[in-house]
Short mmCIF file of N, CA and C in Angstrom, two decimals:
data_model
loop_
_atom_site.label_atom_id
_atom_site.label_comp_id
_atom_site.label_asym_id
_atom_site.label_seq_id
_atom_site.Cartn_x
_atom_site.Cartn_y
_atom_site.Cartn_z
N MET A 1456 0.84 -1.18 0.00
CA MET A 1456 0.00 0.00 0.00
C MET A 1456 0.88 1.24 0.00
N ASP A 1457 0.73 2.08 -0.98
CA ASP A 1457 1.46 3.34 -1.04
C ASP A 1457 0.63 4.38 -0.30
N LEU A 1458 1.05 4.72 0.89
CA LEU A 1458 0.26 5.58 1.77
C LEU A 1458 0.57 7.05 1.51
N SER A 1459 -0.47 7.84 1.31
CA SER A 1459 -0.33 9.27 1.12
C SER A 1459 -0.69 10.00 2.41
N LYS A 1460 0.23 10.82 2.89
CA LYS A 1460 -0.04 11.59 4.11
C LYS A 1460 -1.23 12.53 3.88
N ASN A 1461 -1.35 13.06 2.67
CA ASN A 1461 -2.48 13.95 2.36
C ASN A 1461 -3.81 13.22 2.48
N ALA A 1462 -3.86 11.96 2.09
CA ALA A 1462 -5.09 11.18 2.21
C ALA A 1462 -5.47 11.00 3.67
N ILE A 1463 -4.49 10.75 4.52
CA ILE A 1463 -4.74 10.60 5.95
C ILE A 1463 -5.26 11.91 6.54
N VAL A 1464 -4.61 13.01 6.19
CA VAL A 1464 -5.03 14.33 6.68
C VAL A 1464 -6.45 14.64 6.21
N ASP A 1465 -6.76 14.34 4.95
CA ASP A 1465 -8.12 14.57 4.43
C ASP A 1465 -9.15 13.75 5.20
N LEU A 1466 -8.84 12.49 5.48
CA LEU A 1466 -9.77 11.65 6.25
C LEU A 1466 -9.95 12.18 7.67
N LEU A 1467 -8.88 12.63 8.29
CA LEU A 1467 -8.99 13.18 9.64
C LEU A 1467 -9.82 14.46 9.64
N ASN A 1468 -9.60 15.33 8.65
CA ASN A 1468 -10.38 16.56 8.56
C ASN A 1468 -11.85 16.25 8.30
N HIS A 1469 -12.13 15.26 7.48
CA HIS A 1469 -13.51 14.85 7.22
C HIS A 1469 -14.17 14.32 8.50
N THR A 1470 -13.40 13.61 9.30
CA THR A 1470 -13.93 13.04 10.54
C THR A 1470 -14.39 14.12 11.51
N ILE A 1471 -13.67 15.24 11.56
CA ILE A 1471 -14.01 16.27 12.55
C ILE A 1471 -14.85 17.41 11.99
N LYS A 1472 -15.12 17.43 10.69
CA LYS A 1472 -15.79 18.60 10.12
C LYS A 1472 -17.21 18.82 10.64
N GLU A 1473 -17.91 17.76 11.01
CA GLU A 1473 -19.27 17.89 11.53
C GLU A 1473 -19.28 18.27 13.00
N ARG A 1474 -18.17 18.11 13.67
CA ARG A 1474 -18.10 18.38 15.11
C ARG A 1474 -17.03 19.41 15.39
N ARG A 1475 -17.43 20.55 15.86
CA ARG A 1475 -16.47 21.62 16.18
C ARG A 1475 -15.82 21.42 17.54
N ASP A 1476 -16.30 20.44 18.30
CA ASP A 1476 -15.76 20.21 19.64
C ASP A 1476 -14.62 19.21 19.68
N ILE A 1477 -14.25 18.62 18.53
CA ILE A 1477 -13.12 17.69 18.51
C ILE A 1477 -12.08 18.13 17.48
N SER A 1478 -10.86 17.69 17.69
CA SER A 1478 -9.77 17.98 16.78
C SER A 1478 -8.83 16.78 16.74
N TRP A 1479 -7.74 16.89 16.01
CA TRP A 1479 -6.79 15.79 15.90
C TRP A 1479 -5.37 16.32 15.85
N LYS A 1480 -4.43 15.45 16.20
CA LYS A 1480 -3.00 15.71 16.10
C LYS A 1480 -2.34 14.46 15.53
N MET A 1481 -1.31 14.67 14.73
CA MET A 1481 -0.55 13.52 14.23
C MET A 1481 0.94 13.84 14.37
N GLY A 1482 1.69 12.86 14.83
CA GLY A 1482 3.12 13.03 14.98
C GLY A 1482 3.84 11.71 14.81
N VAL A 1483 5.15 11.80 14.70
CA VAL A 1483 5.97 10.59 14.57
C VAL A 1483 6.24 10.06 15.97
N GLY A 1484 5.81 8.83 16.21
CA GLY A 1484 6.05 8.19 17.49
C GLY A 1484 7.41 7.53 17.56
N TYR A 1485 7.90 7.07 16.39
CA TYR A 1485 9.18 6.37 16.34
C TYR A 1485 9.71 6.42 14.91
N HIS A 1486 11.01 6.63 14.77
CA HIS A 1486 11.66 6.54 13.46
C HIS A 1486 13.07 6.01 13.70
N ASN A 1487 13.42 4.95 12.99
CA ASN A 1487 14.74 4.35 13.22
C ASN A 1487 15.84 5.03 12.41
N GLY A 1488 15.52 6.07 11.65
CA GLY A 1488 16.52 6.80 10.89
C GLY A 1488 16.81 6.21 9.53
N VAL A 1489 16.24 5.06 9.24
CA VAL A 1489 16.50 4.41 7.96
C VAL A 1489 15.22 4.20 7.18
N ASP A 1490 14.35 3.34 7.69
CA ASP A 1490 13.19 2.97 6.88
C ASP A 1490 11.87 2.81 7.63
N VAL A 1491 11.89 2.79 8.94
CA VAL A 1491 10.65 2.54 9.69
C VAL A 1491 10.19 3.83 10.38
N SER A 1492 8.97 4.26 10.04
CA SER A 1492 8.35 5.41 10.71
C SER A 1492 7.01 4.95 11.27
N ILE A 1493 6.82 5.14 12.55
CA ILE A 1493 5.55 4.83 13.20
C ILE A 1493 4.90 6.16 13.58
N TYR A 1494 3.72 6.39 13.05
CA TYR A 1494 2.99 7.62 13.34
C TYR A 1494 1.91 7.35 14.37
N GLU A 1495 1.58 8.40 15.12
CA GLU A 1495 0.50 8.32 16.10
C GLU A 1495 -0.50 9.43 15.80
N VAL A 1496 -1.78 9.07 15.79
CA VAL A 1496 -2.86 10.03 15.60
C VAL A 1496 -3.68 10.06 16.87
N LEU A 1497 -3.96 11.27 17.35
CA LEU A 1497 -4.84 11.46 18.50
C LEU A 1497 -6.07 12.24 18.05
N ILE A 1498 -7.24 11.76 18.41
CA ILE A 1498 -8.48 12.51 18.21
C ILE A 1498 -8.96 12.86 19.62
N TYR A 1499 -9.21 14.15 19.85
CA TYR A 1499 -9.49 14.59 21.21
C TYR A 1499 -10.55 15.69 21.26
N GLU A 1500 -11.16 15.82 22.43
CA GLU A 1500 -12.11 16.90 22.68
C GLU A 1500 -11.33 18.17 22.97
N ILE A 1501 -11.69 19.25 22.31
CA ILE A 1501 -10.95 20.50 22.43
C ILE A 1501 -11.10 21.11 23.83
N ARG A 1502 -12.32 21.12 24.33
CA ARG A 1502 -12.62 21.82 25.59
C ARG A 1502 -11.81 21.30 26.77
N ASN A 1503 -11.76 19.99 26.94
CA ASN A 1503 -11.08 19.44 28.12
C ASN A 1503 -9.86 18.59 27.77
N ASN A 1504 -9.47 18.59 26.50
CA ASN A 1504 -8.29 17.86 26.04
C ASN A 1504 -8.38 16.36 26.30
N LYS A 1505 -9.58 15.82 26.38
CA LYS A 1505 -9.80 14.39 26.62
C LYS A 1505 -9.59 13.62 25.32
N ILE A 1506 -8.78 12.59 25.36
CA ILE A 1506 -8.50 11.79 24.17
C ILE A 1506 -9.66 10.85 23.90
N ILE A 1507 -10.21 10.93 22.69
CA ILE A 1507 -11.30 10.06 22.25
C ILE A 1507 -10.73 8.82 21.58
N GLY A 1508 -9.70 9.02 20.76
CA GLY A 1508 -9.11 7.90 20.04
C GLY A 1508 -7.62 8.08 19.84
N ARG A 1509 -6.92 6.95 19.78
CA ARG A 1509 -5.47 6.94 19.57
C ARG A 1509 -5.16 5.82 18.59
N PHE A 1510 -4.41 6.14 17.55
CA PHE A 1510 -4.05 5.17 16.52
C PHE A 1510 -2.54 5.23 16.29
N ALA A 1511 -1.91 4.08 16.16
CA ALA A 1511 -0.50 3.99 15.79
C ALA A 1511 -0.43 3.15 14.52
N PHE A 1512 0.33 3.64 13.53
CA PHE A 1512 0.41 2.92 12.26
C PHE A 1512 1.76 3.12 11.60
N ASN A 1513 2.12 2.17 10.74
CA ASN A 1513 3.34 2.24 9.96
C ASN A 1513 3.15 3.29 8.87
N GLY A 1514 4.03 4.28 8.84
CA GLY A 1514 3.91 5.38 7.89
C GLY A 1514 4.11 4.99 6.44
N ASP A 1515 4.79 3.90 6.19
CA ASP A 1515 5.03 3.48 4.81
C ASP A 1515 3.93 2.58 4.28
N SER A 1516 3.54 1.61 5.07
CA SER A 1516 2.56 0.62 4.61
C SER A 1516 1.13 0.97 5.01
N GLY A 1517 0.96 1.78 6.06
CA GLY A 1517 -0.37 2.09 6.55
C GLY A 1517 -0.94 1.04 7.48
N LYS A 1518 -0.16 0.00 7.76
CA LYS A 1518 -0.64 -1.08 8.64
C LYS A 1518 -0.87 -0.54 10.04
N LEU A 1519 -2.05 -0.82 10.55
CA LEU A 1519 -2.42 -0.37 11.89
C LEU A 1519 -1.73 -1.23 12.93
N ILE A 1520 -1.09 -0.60 13.90
CA ILE A 1520 -0.37 -1.31 14.95
C ILE A 1520 -1.19 -1.34 16.23
N ASN A 1521 -1.85 -0.23 16.54
CA ASN A 1521 -2.63 -0.14 17.77
C ASN A 1521 -3.78 0.83 17.56
N GLN A 1522 -4.90 0.55 18.22
CA GLN A 1522 -6.08 1.40 18.12
C GLN A 1522 -6.82 1.38 19.44
N ARG A 1523 -7.14 2.55 19.96
CA ARG A 1523 -7.96 2.67 21.17
C ARG A 1523 -8.94 3.81 20.95
N VAL A 1524 -10.22 3.50 21.08
CA VAL A 1524 -11.27 4.50 20.92
C VAL A 1524 -12.28 4.29 22.04
N ILE A 1525 -12.60 5.37 22.75
CA ILE A 1525 -13.56 5.28 23.86
C ILE A 1525 -14.92 4.85 23.33
N GLY A 1526 -15.47 3.78 23.89
CA GLY A 1526 -16.79 3.30 23.54
C GLY A 1526 -16.87 2.47 22.27
N TYR A 1527 -15.75 2.25 21.60
CA TYR A 1527 -15.72 1.51 20.33
C TYR A 1527 -15.25 0.09 20.61
N ARG A 1528 -16.09 -0.89 20.31
CA ARG A 1528 -15.79 -2.27 20.68
C ARG A 1528 -15.63 -3.20 19.46
N GLN A 1529 -15.28 -2.66 18.33
CA GLN A 1529 -15.13 -3.47 17.13
C GLN A 1529 -13.71 -4.01 17.00
N LYS A 1530 -13.56 -5.00 16.13
CA LYS A 1530 -12.25 -5.57 15.83
C LYS A 1530 -11.37 -4.48 15.19
N MET A 1531 -10.09 -4.49 15.52
CA MET A 1531 -9.16 -3.51 14.97
C MET A 1531 -9.04 -3.69 13.46
N ALA A 1532 -9.07 -2.59 12.73
CA ALA A 1532 -8.93 -2.62 11.27
C ALA A 1532 -7.51 -3.02 10.89
N ASP A 1533 -7.33 -3.41 9.63
CA ASP A 1533 -6.01 -3.81 9.16
C ASP A 1533 -5.10 -2.63 8.87
N ASN A 1534 -5.69 -1.51 8.40
CA ASN A 1534 -4.86 -0.36 8.03
C ASN A 1534 -5.49 0.94 8.51
N ILE A 1535 -4.72 2.00 8.48
CA ILE A 1535 -5.15 3.28 9.04
C ILE A 1535 -6.33 3.87 8.28
N VAL A 1536 -6.39 3.68 6.98
CA VAL A 1536 -7.50 4.23 6.20
C VAL A 1536 -8.81 3.59 6.65
N ASP A 1537 -8.84 2.28 6.75
CA ASP A 1537 -10.06 1.59 7.22
C ASP A 1537 -10.41 2.00 8.65
N ALA A 1538 -9.40 2.17 9.50
CA ALA A 1538 -9.64 2.57 10.89
C ALA A 1538 -10.26 3.95 10.96
N LEU A 1539 -9.78 4.88 10.13
CA LEU A 1539 -10.33 6.24 10.15
C LEU A 1539 -11.74 6.27 9.57
N LEU A 1540 -12.00 5.45 8.57
CA LEU A 1540 -13.37 5.36 8.04
C LEU A 1540 -14.31 4.78 9.11
N ASP A 1541 -13.84 3.77 9.83
CA ASP A 1541 -14.65 3.17 10.91
C ASP A 1541 -14.94 4.18 12.01
N ILE A 1542 -13.92 4.92 12.43
CA ILE A 1542 -14.13 5.89 13.52
C ILE A 1542 -15.01 7.03 13.05
N ASN A 1543 -14.92 7.40 11.79
CA ASN A 1543 -15.80 8.43 11.24
C ASN A 1543 -17.25 7.99 11.33
N ASN A 1544 -17.54 6.76 10.94
CA ASN A 1544 -18.90 6.22 11.04
C ASN A 1544 -19.35 6.14 12.50
N PHE A 1545 -18.46 5.70 13.38
CA PHE A 1545 -18.78 5.59 14.80
C PHE A 1545 -19.13 6.95 15.40
N LEU A 1546 -18.32 7.96 15.11
CA LEU A 1546 -18.59 9.30 15.65
C LEU A 1546 -19.84 9.91 15.05
N THR A 1547 -20.11 9.64 13.78
CA THR A 1547 -21.33 10.14 13.14
C THR A 1547 -22.56 9.55 13.81
N LYS A 1548 -22.54 8.26 14.11
CA LYS A 1548 -23.67 7.62 14.79
C LYS A 1548 -23.85 8.18 16.19
N ARG A 1549 -22.76 8.54 16.86
CA ARG A 1549 -22.85 9.14 18.20
C ARG A 1549 -23.49 10.52 18.15
N ILE A 1550 -23.25 11.27 17.08
CA ILE A 1550 -23.85 12.61 16.93
C ILE A 1550 -25.35 12.49 16.74
N ILE A 1551 -25.77 11.54 15.89
CA ILE A 1551 -27.19 11.37 15.57
C ILE A 1551 -27.96 10.85 16.78
N ALA A 1552 -27.36 9.94 17.52
CA ALA A 1552 -28.05 9.31 18.67
C ALA A 1552 -28.28 10.26 19.81
#
């Protein structure tokens, strides 16, 4: 999988566009200086800085390494794109309910 950082940013922006009370941050959690970059994404509530979701993934392949989302009890997705689509649907259902 050829992972585009712009695609990840677009998905994250789409996830929060309906909700002005949440935001996201992405940073490098680990880089060995040669070929392995592990990124971490945090989705959080702006008002109290409470973390809603945390994702760790391989920056080159997009393979999801770890996922934690408050109230989300589904099987972990295989890659970051699927995980962000899943969390987008989950948060949308929480808004409607």
